[in-house]
């Protein structure tokens, strides 16, 4: 794709905003970014502001002014619902359109779900119930979402689901009359088959015969439920080119696929109903709501539809996140196959999916590659890295190499390759105490458990399971030793790395700056774009100097990003700080 127009993200934001910005970027796409804000003369409430660069969106993002206006209009029209991000207002200047929204201060739901594992039936049921509540409310107002996927499922600070991103929402019912939609949009793993299979004789992004957008939402919700349960999608796309989907079709839903075999019969009957190929026989919302599995009791679900046990839910979810260092991250497996060279060379134009491979027919490629996306890929050109950092623990704070440090601190920051796996017990008690409160450390334990020090003082969900990503680790190695190891791991996975990343001059500059950023741009196992940065920083924890490595996703599926993070960590192995 073409590079971003100069300054598309760096253009000055509007000067007459009716609120005060209080953060760096907390979310970003090719032409939009999200930051936190609060009232001009107060410190709360904290809200989220989505800034859309209009020129870039219209020229590079293939977004029309009408589409942008429709996103704002429909989001406002929806009003308030406890499982939908609330639109608080909007505005614009010649460069930007901005949308003020409720802040999902629990972060991304699927960032907190273990890839290839899922969350178990109780938690899956809890979040599926809330998703159906949100979709039911939207459909009752005649609005279909049309882009239900993990990127658009967020959490409140209490751990309740919040459906977000209405850039592809459409009105399917007006004045009591149903209307069909013709625009081809969605993400291949989650899109309904009638959209992909539709005939297009005039334009590749418009179907000759329309589809019922609300019925397509039901299909997408079924795929999301599947992902909640097993940590993977049932197929990469709903076409006969997908072996998993072909078997599903050939067996009328009685597939022998190992992921389906992990599901109890009462759940598979619900999934088969929601994933009926014929839209006319697909389960309705009423049929979903009366299904025995849907109506089952749930210890986390309160009578008001909200989280009845935020601390317990967060503790259970955190304990399920685990890195298995005994696995071979380069072995062929279902899911990301980053060693496939074709996947490293994908068309990442905004609003265009990249599921097709080079051996597909022209018609099949058209069926997939013209899918619109509300998660446009980050521009190929380097853009200023201005992401919000997660909060630090105690005196856990960034430190530059130019700052004076004690002899003890210099010794603690290893400049020689370590000889054995670094464990928490090797640090002083004060440092161990600080790190015992770090939830990201639990995922590296052989038998993950949540420390009492983390749960005893917790008052809400995100006190245990934070809003920021747990795709991070600590290492005693210096930047100059650690970055080449990270780069080597990326190469082994077939992930392109910018040139000169390990050049001596570059490494010394990063060591001096105390911070490095490696841009990664690839396709995931479903041939969708996956982009972000691997950020390495010097930090001080209890007087000990270490390197913190954060995997910051810019765009793409959060479960696939989690899977990518796990593979890199396993390859790095003995340089990752672990409990014990």
mmCIF file with all atom_site columns, N, CA, C and O in Angstrom, residues 120-141:
data_model
loop_
_atom_site.group_PDB
_atom_site.id
_atom_site.type_symbol
_atom_site.label_atom_id
_atom_site.label_alt_id
_atom_site.label_comp_id
_atom_site.label_asym_id
_atom_site.label_entity_id
_atom_site.label_seq_id
_atom_site.pdbx_PDB_ins_code
_atom_site.Cartn_x
_atom_site.Cartn_y
_atom_site.Cartn_z
_atom_site.occupancy
_atom_site.B_iso_or_equiv
_atom_site.pdbx_formal_charge
_atom_site.auth_seq_id
_atom_site.auth_comp_id
_atom_site.auth_asym_id
_atom_site.auth_atom_id
_atom_site.pdbx_PDB_model_num
ATOM 1  N N  . UNK A 1 120 ? -13.136 -21.366 29.171 1.00 0.00 ? 120 UNK A N  1
ATOM 2  C CA . UNK A 1 120 ? -14.030 -22.257 29.902 1.00 0.00 ? 120 UNK A CA 1
ATOM 3  C C  . UNK A 1 120 ? -15.481 -21.843 29.733 1.00 0.00 ? 120 UNK A C  1
ATOM 4  O O  . UNK A 1 120 ? -15.797 -20.733 29.295 1.00 0.00 ? 120 UNK A O  1
ATOM 5  N N  . UNK A 1 121 ? -16.392 -22.743 30.099 1.00 0.00 ? 121 UNK A N  1
ATOM 6  C CA . UNK A 1 121 ? -17.810 -22.525 29.782 1.00 0.00 ? 121 UNK A CA 1
ATOM 7  C C  . UNK A 1 121 ? -18.458 -21.397 30.576 1.00 0.00 ? 121 UNK A C  1
ATOM 8  O O  . UNK A 1 121 ? -19.253 -20.641 30.026 1.00 0.00 ? 121 UNK A O  1
ATOM 9  N N  . UNK A 1 122 ? -18.146 -21.262 31.861 1.00 0.00 ? 122 UNK A N  1
ATOM 10 C CA . UNK A 1 122 ? -18.796 -20.216 32.654 1.00 0.00 ? 122 UNK A CA 1
ATOM 11 C C  . UNK A 1 122 ? -18.453 -18.820 32.137 1.00 0.00 ? 122 UNK A C  1
ATOM 12 O O  . UNK A 1 122 ? -19.341 -17.972 31.978 1.00 0.00 ? 122 UNK A O  1
ATOM 13 N N  . UNK A 1 123 ? -17.182 -18.568 31.900 1.00 0.00 ? 123 UNK A N  1
ATOM 14 C CA . UNK A 1 123 ? -16.756 -17.237 31.453 1.00 0.00 ? 123 UNK A CA 1
ATOM 15 C C  . UNK A 1 123 ? -17.212 -16.997 30.011 1.00 0.00 ? 123 UNK A C  1
ATOM 16 O O  . UNK A 1 123 ? -17.664 -15.901 29.670 1.00 0.00 ? 123 UNK A O  1
ATOM 17 N N  . UNK A 1 124 ? -17.118 -18.029 29.172 1.00 0.00 ? 124 UNK A N  1
ATOM 18 C CA . UNK A 1 124 ? -17.605 -17.891 27.801 1.00 0.00 ? 124 UNK A CA 1
ATOM 19 C C  . UNK A 1 124 ? -19.098 -17.594 27.792 1.00 0.00 ? 124 UNK A C  1
ATOM 20 O O  . UNK A 1 124 ? -19.566 -16.729 27.028 1.00 0.00 ? 124 UNK A O  1
ATOM 21 N N  . UNK A 1 125 ? -19.841 -18.296 28.607 1.00 0.00 ? 125 UNK A N  1
ATOM 22 C CA . UNK A 1 125 ? -21.287 -18.057 28.698 1.00 0.00 ? 125 UNK A CA 1
ATOM 23 C C  . UNK A 1 125 ? -21.591 -16.651 29.171 1.00 0.00 ? 125 UNK A C  1
ATOM 24 O O  . UNK A 1 125 ? -22.488 -15.976 28.654 1.00 0.00 ? 125 UNK A O  1
ATOM 25 N N  . UNK A 1 126 ? -20.839 -16.191 30.169 1.00 0.00 ? 126 UNK A N  1
ATOM 26 C CA . UNK A 1 126 ? -21.050 -14.842 30.711 1.00 0.00 ? 126 UNK A CA 1
ATOM 27 C C  . UNK A 1 126 ? -20.884 -13.779 29.621 1.00 0.00 ? 126 UNK A C  1
ATOM 28 O O  . UNK A 1 126 ? -21.757 -12.925 29.428 1.00 0.00 ? 126 UNK A O  1
ATOM 29 N N  . UNK A 1 127 ? -19.760 -13.841 28.897 1.00 0.00 ? 127 UNK A N  1
ATOM 30 C CA . UNK A 1 127 ? -19.514 -12.812 27.886 1.00 0.00 ? 127 UNK A CA 1
ATOM 31 C C  . UNK A 1 127 ? -20.398 -12.989 26.648 1.00 0.00 ? 127 UNK A C  1
ATOM 32 O O  . UNK A 1 127 ? -20.802 -12.008 26.016 1.00 0.00 ? 127 UNK A O  1
ATOM 33 N N  . UNK A 1 128 ? -20.754 -14.222 26.314 1.00 0.00 ? 128 UNK A N  1
ATOM 34 C CA . UNK A 1 128 ? -21.666 -14.423 25.199 1.00 0.00 ? 128 UNK A CA 1
ATOM 35 C C  . UNK A 1 128 ? -23.052 -13.856 25.527 1.00 0.00 ? 128 UNK A C  1
ATOM 36 O O  . UNK A 1 128 ? -23.699 -13.243 24.665 1.00 0.00 ? 128 UNK A O  1
ATOM 37 N N  . UNK A 1 129 ? -23.493 -14.048 26.755 1.00 0.00 ? 129 UNK A N  1
ATOM 38 C CA . UNK A 1 129 ? -24.780 -13.497 27.178 1.00 0.00 ? 129 UNK A CA 1
ATOM 39 C C  . UNK A 1 129 ? -24.793 -11.982 27.032 1.00 0.00 ? 129 UNK A C  1
ATOM 40 O O  . UNK A 1 129 ? -25.778 -11.393 26.556 1.00 0.00 ? 129 UNK A O  1
ATOM 41 N N  . UNK A 1 130 ? -23.703 -11.339 27.437 1.00 0.00 ? 130 UNK A N  1
ATOM 42 C CA . UNK A 1 130 ? -23.639 -9.883  27.335 1.00 0.00 ? 130 UNK A CA 1
ATOM 43 C C  . UNK A 1 130 ? -23.534 -9.433  25.873 1.00 0.00 ? 130 UNK A C  1
ATOM 44 O O  . UNK A 1 130 ? -24.093 -8.399  25.503 1.00 0.00 ? 130 UNK A O  1
ATOM 45 N N  . UNK A 1 131 ? -22.827 -10.200 25.039 1.00 0.00 ? 131 UNK A N  1
ATOM 46 C CA . UNK A 1 131 ? -22.747 -9.864  23.614 1.00 0.00 ? 131 UNK A CA 1
ATOM 47 C C  . UNK A 1 131 ? -24.130 -9.941  22.976 1.00 0.00 ? 131 UNK A C  1
ATOM 48 O O  . UNK A 1 131 ? -24.525 -9.043  22.204 1.00 0.00 ? 131 UNK A O  1
ATOM 49 N N  . UNK A 1 132 ? -24.890 -10.987 23.277 1.00 0.00 ? 132 UNK A N  1
ATOM 50 C CA . UNK A 1 132 ? -26.236 -11.122 22.726 1.00 0.00 ? 132 UNK A CA 1
ATOM 51 C C  . UNK A 1 132 ? -27.141 -10.002 23.231 1.00 0.00 ? 132 UNK A C  1
ATOM 52 O O  . UNK A 1 132 ? -28.004 -9.489  22.497 1.00 0.00 ? 132 UNK A O  1
ATOM 53 N N  . UNK A 1 133 ? -26.936 -9.579  24.466 1.00 0.00 ? 133 UNK A N  1
ATOM 54 C CA . UNK A 1 133 ? -27.704 -8.448  24.999 1.00 0.00 ? 133 UNK A CA 1
ATOM 55 C C  . UNK A 1 133 ? -27.431 -7.187  24.192 1.00 0.00 ? 133 UNK A C  1
ATOM 56 O O  . UNK A 1 133 ? -28.361 -6.436  23.848 1.00 0.00 ? 133 UNK A O  1
ATOM 57 N N  . UNK A 1 134 ? -26.151 -6.932  23.884 1.00 0.00 ? 134 UNK A N  1
ATOM 58 C CA . UNK A 1 134 ? -25.790 -5.754  23.092 1.00 0.00 ? 134 UNK A CA 1
ATOM 59 C C  . UNK A 1 134 ? -26.364 -5.838  21.684 1.00 0.00 ? 134 UNK A C  1
ATOM 60 O O  . UNK A 1 134 ? -26.955 -4.869  21.177 1.00 0.00 ? 134 UNK A O  1
ATOM 61 N N  . UNK A 1 135 ? -26.214 -6.993  21.025 1.00 0.00 ? 135 UNK A N  1
ATOM 62 C CA . UNK A 1 135 ? -26.713 -7.154  19.663 1.00 0.00 ? 135 UNK A CA 1
ATOM 63 C C  . UNK A 1 135 ? -28.236 -7.086  19.634 1.00 0.00 ? 135 UNK A C  1
ATOM 64 O O  . UNK A 1 135 ? -28.835 -6.499  18.725 1.00 0.00 ? 135 UNK A O  1
ATOM 65 N N  . UNK A 1 136 ? -28.875 -7.684  20.637 1.00 0.00 ? 136 UNK A N  1
ATOM 66 C CA . UNK A 1 136 ? -30.334 -7.625  20.705 1.00 0.00 ? 136 UNK A CA 1
ATOM 67 C C  . UNK A 1 136 ? -30.833 -6.190  20.806 1.00 0.00 ? 136 UNK A C  1
ATOM 68 O O  . UNK A 1 136 ? -31.829 -5.817  20.173 1.00 0.00 ? 136 UNK A O  1
ATOM 69 N N  . UNK A 1 137 ? -30.137 -5.375  21.597 1.00 0.00 ? 137 UNK A N  1
ATOM 70 C CA . UNK A 1 137 ? -30.516 -3.963  21.726 1.00 0.00 ? 137 UNK A CA 1
ATOM 71 C C  . UNK A 1 137 ? -30.344 -3.232  20.397 1.00 0.00 ? 137 UNK A C  1
ATOM 72 O O  . UNK A 1 137 ? -31.222 -2.477  19.963 1.00 0.00 ? 137 UNK A O  1
ATOM 73 N N  . UNK A 1 138 ? -29.223 -3.455  19.734 1.00 0.00 ? 138 UNK A N  1
ATOM 74 C CA . UNK A 1 138 ? -28.983 -2.821  18.437 1.00 0.00 ? 138 UNK A CA 1
ATOM 75 C C  . UNK A 1 138 ? -30.054 -3.213  17.427 1.00 0.00 ? 138 UNK A C  1
ATOM 76 O O  . UNK A 1 138 ? -30.635 -2.361  16.740 1.00 0.00 ? 138 UNK A O  1
ATOM 77 N N  . UNK A 1 139 ? -30.339 -4.517  17.356 1.00 0.00 ? 139 UNK A N  1
ATOM 78 C CA . UNK A 1 139 ? -31.318 -4.995  16.386 1.00 0.00 ? 139 UNK A CA 1
ATOM 79 C C  . UNK A 1 139 ? -32.716 -4.469  16.692 1.00 0.00 ? 139 UNK A C  1
ATOM 80 O O  . UNK A 1 139 ? -33.509 -4.237  15.769 1.00 0.00 ? 139 UNK A O  1
ATOM 81 N N  . UNK A 1 140 ? -33.021 -4.265  17.964 1.00 0.00 ? 140 UNK A N  1
ATOM 82 C CA . UNK A 1 140 ? -34.337 -3.725  18.326 1.00 0.00 ? 140 UNK A CA 1
ATOM 83 C C  . UNK A 1 140 ? -34.508 -2.295  17.815 1.00 0.00 ? 140 UNK A C  1
ATOM 84 O O  . UNK A 1 140 ? -35.638 -1.820  17.652 1.00 0.00 ? 140 UNK A O  1
ATOM 85 N N  . UNK A 1 141 ? -33.392 -1.616  17.561 1.00 0.00 ? 141 UNK A N  1
ATOM 86 C CA . UNK A 1 141 ? -33.428 -0.260  17.016 1.00 0.00 ? 141 UNK A CA 1
ATOM 87 C C  . UNK A 1 141 ? -33.169 -0.245  15.516 1.00 0.00 ? 141 UNK A C  1
ATOM 88 O O  . UNK A 1 141 ? -32.979 0.818   14.921 1.00 0.00 ? 141 UNK A O  1
#
